[in-house]
Each structure stands twice: as structure tokens, then as C-alpha cells.
């Protein structure tokens, strides 16, 4: 069986797909991962076959619009106003759909997959599946934040779908593969197949063994990749690490090589680790302080580690709110995240706290979910029944 995976060019979304794609390949199915040209090299680094479709979109520039005020030159009105009735996040998804759709359908007609598995915000996926008459399987990367747009999606996507003779399709796919534990997930009635979350951060090299903490708690501070790339002034990691270093803890800062110039001078007791997969660093950590990205959040809970989150993007806020709702951590706005408040909330999460207990409970919930390999026969059988 041939399985076409697709995502727009954002590597954290690709990483969410990789475990299931590898499960299909390990079961001897043909797998191809399609994205915009800017992600092709990243796909190849996962070891999966890659195909470039469409054209690249300035996703970073669009994300920057969430963080920085919109200028009158762009909107035609006062700063921060918008004329379009379509939310900014939806406009970004539409831009990606338009940029990928022609190429993805052409590739699908040529390669003839039996299933199209698409990352939830890659809405060219279900349209391409409908265009060639095969099942569309949606793959989440965290809490199902797109559910709130369910009624809007068919109307917004209809003109693009109509250009390819597609009049009926389900933007949420026929079924959803969900690596998010029930405790963290938003309620919904869409057909869902739970799957164990498998941390994947790209090609991994085991980091050097970290020194002992001398009995002190260890806090890992990480800020993902997005904020530093689109708005360096909003990269709060250095000030957060400095604030936490005043506690009797071991502070571990996890950054990419591109983020090192943004760190500036840090207290001597702060240890910086560069380009090490988060999954390899968290065993032995007692708290993760971060921005609220889905991968960071799920990886922390995979290790039973509570979180202190300071979200700045809408999806980060959605993830953080779910962490708070299930009791596995605390959430501060950027305005609330003063040094004293950061230290106060971090201390609330350390030790045998209720947040730690909730994180361990969710960790067990994640372990009880079936691994990606267990989903392959079910998805194959479903595709064969339809085809």
C-alpha cells in the first residue's frame, strides 16, 4: 500500500508525522512525504522519501503578525486593525493550501497513494485525497485547536477545492490520528484513533552526560524555534533563566545554534546545551519552563515532568491552557512573567507537588495508548474497505 504524508513547511509539524510514517515504512508499505520546497531537505534528514510541491510561503512573516502590531500600511486602518473577515491564522492556512494544492494533486495523481495522511493544518491534504478518491487521515500534533474552525473551513476552502472539481470533502478527514492524551485533549465528536506520543526532534545524537545536581532540582528552560526566528525581542529565555538561577536549583538551557547569539551573558550556574534533542535532556529534570509549543509540552509529559509555560502565540496559549486545566503545570502571560513570579510559580511545581502528580498521571495515560505500529493495520484495513 502507498501512503502519502503531507505537511506545510514547518519542521515541528513534520516531526509529529515522522513516527507514524516510519511505522508504515517498517511494515513494508511505500511512504512519501510531500511539502513545500523549503522543507524537502529536512524531510530527507528524517530518512523518509521526500517530494517538493508548490511554492514556499513566508510563514515566519505571517507568524510575526501574531506577535507584533499590524501596521496601517498593511491593513489600511489603525495599527492592529484588520479588514478581512477571515482570521489571520486562517489566512495563513489558506495561503499554504493555495501554494501546495496544485502540486499536491498532480503528485497524488502521478504517485497514486491509497491513503493521504495530513498534518491537521495542511488543508491541501483532504482536498487532494478527495480529488483522487482515497481516504484522508488527519494527524494531530497536539490539542485539536482547529475544531473551533470546523464550521468555517468548508466555506473558506470551497473555492480552492472547486478549481479541481472537488465539491465534497471533509476538512477534518475521515478519521483523526491523535497522539494527545485524553486529559490534555479538547472535547469533540470527530472519529479519533488514539496513538502513543513518540518524541521526535529530528536526527539525534546522544548528548554528553550531564553532571550531577548535588541533590538540587533541575529545571530545563527551552523556547522552541519559532519565537527567536520571527521576533528575537520576544525570546524570553535569557531573562527566564537568569531569574530561575536565583533559586537553589540546577538550570539547564536548551537552545539551537542559531539562538546562541541571543543568550548574552548568563549566570555561571546556568548550563547551556546546544542542539541536543529535548527528549534526551528531560530524564532527570524536575520542571520544564517553556513557550507552550505542542512538541515541548508533549515531550515533557512523556517524561512525567510538569511545566511552567509563558505562551505568546495563539496555539501556544491553547496548549498552555490545556496543561493548566489538567493540573500538570502553571501558566503566566509574558506580562506576568516577572522574575519574582517566575521563581514563585517554579517553586509551586517542584518537589512532590500536585502538578508533578498530574504530569506523572498523564505520562501513564500516554504509555497506555497504542504505539504507531499498532495503528498501521487498522488504517490499512480501513483504506482497503473504502478502495
XYZ file of C-alpha atoms in Angstrom:
387
model
C 0.000 0.000 0.000
C 1.152 3.548 -0.756
C 0.784 6.225 1.909
C 1.287 9.904 1.118
C 2.082 12.091 4.137
C 1.903 15.847 3.762
C 2.617 18.967 5.812
C 3.400 22.559 5.055
C 6.965 23.649 5.642
C 7.209 23.798 9.435
C 9.558 21.247 10.912
C 7.729 20.677 14.207
C 4.680 19.612 12.174
C 6.860 17.266 10.133
C 8.324 15.773 13.297
C 4.829 14.967 14.545
C 4.207 12.862 11.407
C 7.519 11.005 11.408
C 6.756 8.199 13.916
C 3.634 7.051 12.046
C 5.356 7.424 8.669
C 8.184 5.218 9.905
C 5.678 2.711 11.305
C 4.123 2.364 7.844
C 7.532 2.010 6.237
C 8.665 -0.576 8.805
C 5.531 -2.561 7.913
C 6.727 -2.661 4.271
C 4.368 -0.009 2.913
C 5.564 2.639 0.462
C 5.762 6.071 2.081
C 6.280 9.506 0.560
C 6.313 12.831 2.446
C 5.316 15.910 0.446
C 5.781 19.526 1.449
C 6.774 22.883 0.077
C 10.351 23.071 -1.280
C 11.697 24.693 1.884
C 11.151 21.531 3.926
C 12.459 18.925 1.484
C 15.960 18.769 2.970
C 14.504 18.471 6.488
C 12.303 15.572 5.341
C 15.325 13.842 3.842
C 17.127 14.151 7.181
C 14.389 12.068 8.822
C 15.308 9.240 6.452
C 11.922 9.354 4.728
C 11.418 9.819 0.957
C 10.617 13.457 0.146
C 8.799 15.335 -2.605
C 8.574 19.081 -3.077
C 5.245 20.533 -4.192
C 4.071 24.055 -4.856
C 5.992 27.080 -3.648
C 7.245 28.354 -0.327
C 5.194 30.808 1.713
C 6.576 33.379 4.141
C 5.196 31.539 7.164
C 7.619 33.281 9.519
C 6.357 36.652 8.350
C 2.769 35.588 8.939
C 3.584 34.278 12.402
C 5.346 37.567 13.118
C 1.963 39.210 12.609
C 0.659 37.415 15.696
C 3.467 38.804 17.847
C 3.830 42.348 16.537
C 1.163 45.015 15.927
C -0.130 45.185 12.369
C 0.805 48.428 10.619
C -1.670 50.782 8.924
C 0.148 50.235 5.608
C -0.898 46.603 5.678
C -4.450 46.977 6.931
C -5.436 50.378 5.610
C -6.557 51.372 9.121
C -5.166 51.996 12.593
C -2.425 49.711 13.819
C -3.784 46.366 14.944
C -6.951 46.506 12.827
C -7.826 44.116 10.011
C -10.323 44.421 7.191
C -10.594 40.739 6.282
C -13.400 38.748 7.966
C -11.124 35.678 7.859
C -8.942 35.392 10.985
C -5.208 35.843 10.483
C -4.478 32.223 11.409
C -6.959 31.024 8.804
C -5.466 33.316 6.182
C -2.095 31.691 6.805
C -3.558 28.208 6.378
C -5.291 29.329 3.180
C -2.007 30.685 1.817
C -0.357 27.326 2.421
C -3.299 25.466 0.893
C -3.221 27.609 -2.233
C 0.555 27.302 -2.580
C 0.536 23.485 -2.287
C -2.733 22.307 -3.786
C -1.951 22.163 -7.499
C 1.365 20.400 -6.963
C 0.000 18.030 -4.320
C -2.882 16.916 -6.542
C -0.535 16.472 -9.504
C 1.778 14.374 -7.325
C -1.131 12.336 -5.965
C -2.433 11.582 -9.464
C 1.039 10.521 -10.545
C 2.075 8.533 -7.463
C -1.434 7.114 -6.732
C -1.416 6.723 -2.945
C -4.032 4.573 -1.213
C -4.163 6.923 1.794
C -3.333 10.586 2.326
C -2.209 11.383 5.876
C -2.046 15.109 6.505
C -0.932 17.231 9.413
C -4.083 18.894 10.732
C -3.377 22.414 9.425
C -2.243 21.223 5.975
C -5.658 21.590 4.396
C -4.463 20.782 0.882
C -4.326 17.179 2.141
C -8.037 16.353 2.385
C -8.778 18.167 -0.892
C -6.082 16.189 -2.715
C -7.415 12.945 -1.222
C -10.922 13.795 -2.417
C -9.597 14.709 -5.873
C -8.205 11.181 -6.384
C -10.884 9.361 -4.371
C -8.839 7.949 -1.463
C -9.268 8.217 2.320
C -7.920 11.280 4.124
C -6.465 10.688 7.579
C -5.868 13.746 9.723
C -2.878 13.663 12.080
C -2.830 15.955 15.115
C 0.343 17.305 16.692
C -1.276 18.460 19.948
C -4.661 19.598 21.300
C -7.206 19.864 18.495
C -7.336 23.645 18.246
C -8.765 23.551 14.702
C -12.061 22.136 15.985
C -13.304 25.647 16.666
C -12.972 26.450 12.940
C -14.849 23.325 11.810
C -17.902 25.216 10.520
C -15.821 27.854 8.770
C -13.434 25.536 6.929
C -15.698 24.090 4.175
C -16.878 27.536 3.096
C -13.405 29.079 3.138
C -11.816 26.166 1.245
C -14.642 25.635 -1.279
C -13.265 27.996 -3.983
C -9.868 26.257 -3.992
C -11.428 22.805 -3.980
C -13.794 23.786 -6.773
C -10.879 24.640 -9.043
C -10.077 20.910 -9.046
C -13.658 19.669 -9.410
C -13.918 18.763 -5.720
C -17.345 19.644 -4.372
C -17.446 17.410 -1.298
C -14.656 16.791 1.195
C -14.229 16.703 4.953
C -11.571 19.181 6.159
C -11.152 17.101 9.319
C -10.641 13.921 7.315
C -12.415 10.607 7.653
C -10.616 9.812 10.887
C -8.099 11.580 13.123
C -4.892 10.066 14.481
C -4.359 11.645 17.877
C -1.088 11.474 19.861
C -2.508 13.775 22.554
C -3.645 12.093 25.790
C -7.333 12.426 26.622
C -6.593 14.553 29.694
C -4.973 17.194 27.501
C -7.288 16.976 24.505
C -10.233 19.234 23.753
C -13.628 17.514 23.647
C -15.027 16.737 20.208
C -17.140 14.188 18.351
C -14.875 13.638 15.339
C -13.758 9.982 14.864
C -10.416 9.635 16.619
C -7.774 6.918 16.899
C -5.538 7.427 19.948
C -1.824 6.884 19.390
C 1.065 6.929 21.832
C 3.161 10.053 21.542
C 6.692 9.237 20.370
C 9.096 12.179 20.809
C 10.946 13.022 17.608
C 13.194 16.054 17.253
C 14.940 15.146 14.023
C 18.232 13.274 13.743
C 19.547 12.722 17.276
C 22.988 12.456 18.785
C 23.183 11.404 22.413
C 24.395 14.457 24.374
C 27.235 14.324 26.836
C 26.279 13.072 30.260
C 25.106 15.973 32.405
C 26.878 16.459 35.719
C 25.094 15.551 38.933
C 22.997 18.298 40.510
C 24.144 17.618 44.066
C 20.598 16.835 45.107
C 19.158 20.089 43.771
C 16.139 20.055 41.426
C 16.959 20.527 37.736
C 14.912 22.961 35.618
C 15.116 22.809 31.826
C 14.399 26.109 30.063
C 13.700 25.970 26.337
C 11.884 28.297 23.948
C 11.401 26.258 20.777
C 12.474 27.632 17.410
C 9.670 29.957 16.328
C 9.889 32.983 18.612
C 13.633 33.525 18.221
C 13.285 33.322 14.449
C 10.381 35.705 13.984
C 10.721 38.182 16.869
C 14.040 37.954 18.745
C 12.936 40.667 21.201
C 10.227 38.250 22.404
C 12.762 35.473 23.038
C 12.383 35.458 26.824
C 14.665 32.508 27.567
C 17.709 34.508 28.797
C 15.732 36.567 31.312
C 13.791 33.496 32.451
C 16.987 31.505 33.005
C 18.565 34.371 34.931
C 15.520 34.684 37.182
C 15.408 30.964 37.953
C 19.130 30.804 38.640
C 18.496 32.621 41.936
C 16.707 29.523 43.237
C 18.609 26.611 44.740
C 18.260 24.647 41.510
C 20.317 23.483 38.544
C 19.241 25.477 35.446
C 19.691 23.774 32.085
C 19.149 25.918 28.985
C 18.397 24.044 25.744
C 18.876 26.120 22.592
C 19.705 25.767 18.928
C 22.979 27.019 17.484
C 21.070 29.886 15.849
C 19.818 31.027 19.277
C 23.222 31.172 20.989
C 23.908 34.796 19.902
C 20.656 35.828 21.590
C 21.645 34.493 25.007
C 24.036 37.209 26.124
C 25.829 36.785 29.459
C 24.196 34.241 31.761
C 24.918 33.461 35.430
C 27.752 30.938 35.886
C 25.424 28.297 37.349
C 23.302 28.190 34.151
C 24.389 25.334 31.884
C 23.794 25.813 28.123
C 23.224 22.783 25.893
C 23.203 23.400 22.132
C 21.309 21.364 19.518
C 20.559 18.456 21.850
C 17.170 16.747 21.413
C 14.821 17.648 24.238
C 13.842 14.018 24.575
C 17.411 13.178 25.592
C 17.679 16.000 28.133
C 14.492 15.635 30.151
C 15.188 12.411 32.068
C 16.365 13.691 35.430
C 14.674 17.083 35.035
C 12.061 18.201 37.562
C 10.436 21.060 35.636
C 10.287 22.414 32.079
C 9.870 26.164 31.628
C 8.923 26.955 28.050
C 6.806 28.774 25.488
C 3.987 26.223 25.140
C 4.787 24.529 21.830
C 2.998 21.216 21.342
C 6.182 19.178 20.892
C 7.805 20.605 24.017
C 4.613 20.119 26.030
C 4.034 16.513 24.982
C 7.712 15.592 25.352
C 7.751 16.944 28.908
C 4.615 14.990 29.822
C 6.027 11.894 28.103
C 8.719 12.057 30.801
C 6.270 12.917 33.597
C 7.717 16.417 34.035
C 5.408 19.342 34.931
C 5.545 22.609 33.012
C 5.644 26.335 33.644
C 4.552 27.977 30.398
C 4.721 31.559 29.098
C 2.852 31.418 25.748
C 2.964 34.170 23.149
C 1.271 32.694 20.060
C -2.398 31.633 19.863
C -1.625 27.921 19.566
C 0.853 28.125 22.441
C -1.888 29.674 24.555
C -4.247 26.857 23.602
C -1.718 24.199 24.606
C -0.849 26.021 27.832
C -4.495 26.326 28.817
C -4.915 22.564 28.487
C -1.848 21.962 30.675
C -3.310 24.259 33.303
C -6.766 22.673 33.050
C -5.412 19.175 33.702
C -3.267 20.378 36.585
C 0.123 19.467 35.089
C 1.628 22.924 35.300
C 1.245 26.666 35.633
C 0.764 29.387 33.012
C 1.884 33.008 33.025
C 1.387 35.670 30.397
C 4.503 37.468 29.183
C 3.370 40.496 31.212
C 3.018 38.399 34.373
C 6.391 36.695 33.996
C 8.418 38.911 36.304
C 11.499 37.352 37.900
C 9.813 37.025 41.286
C 6.652 35.499 39.801
C 8.666 33.039 37.737
C 10.504 31.873 40.840
C 7.274 31.643 42.818
C 5.475 29.539 40.201
C 8.514 27.337 39.592
C 8.694 26.506 43.299
C 4.990 25.575 43.222
C 5.753 22.985 40.538
C 8.840 21.425 42.111
C 9.034 18.535 44.557
C 6.055 16.315 45.327
C 3.609 18.921 44.087
C 0.116 18.291 42.663
C 1.494 19.409 39.293
C 4.122 16.669 39.393
C 1.477 14.114 40.324
C -0.728 15.239 37.408
C 2.211 15.062 34.974
C 3.014 11.506 36.093
C -0.641 10.530 35.716
C -0.667 11.863 32.147
C 2.627 10.096 31.462
C 0.971 6.786 32.348
C -2.020 7.678 30.195
C 0.334 8.251 27.259
C 2.083 4.933 27.863
C -1.269 3.136 27.826
C -2.045 4.395 24.303
C -1.191 2.096 21.374
C 2.144 2.760 19.632
C 2.210 3.958 15.999
C 2.922 0.437 14.733
C -0.366 -0.786 16.215
C -2.347 1.751 14.134
C -0.961 0.658 10.769
C -3.136 -2.474 10.304
C -6.280 -0.544 11.291
C -5.588 2.300 8.852
C -4.671 -0.121 6.074
C -7.838 -2.160 6.619
C -9.950 0.994 6.578
C -8.376 2.161 3.322
C -8.869 -1.212 1.682
C -12.514 -1.279 2.714
C -13.068 2.079 1.034
C -10.943 1.418 -2.037
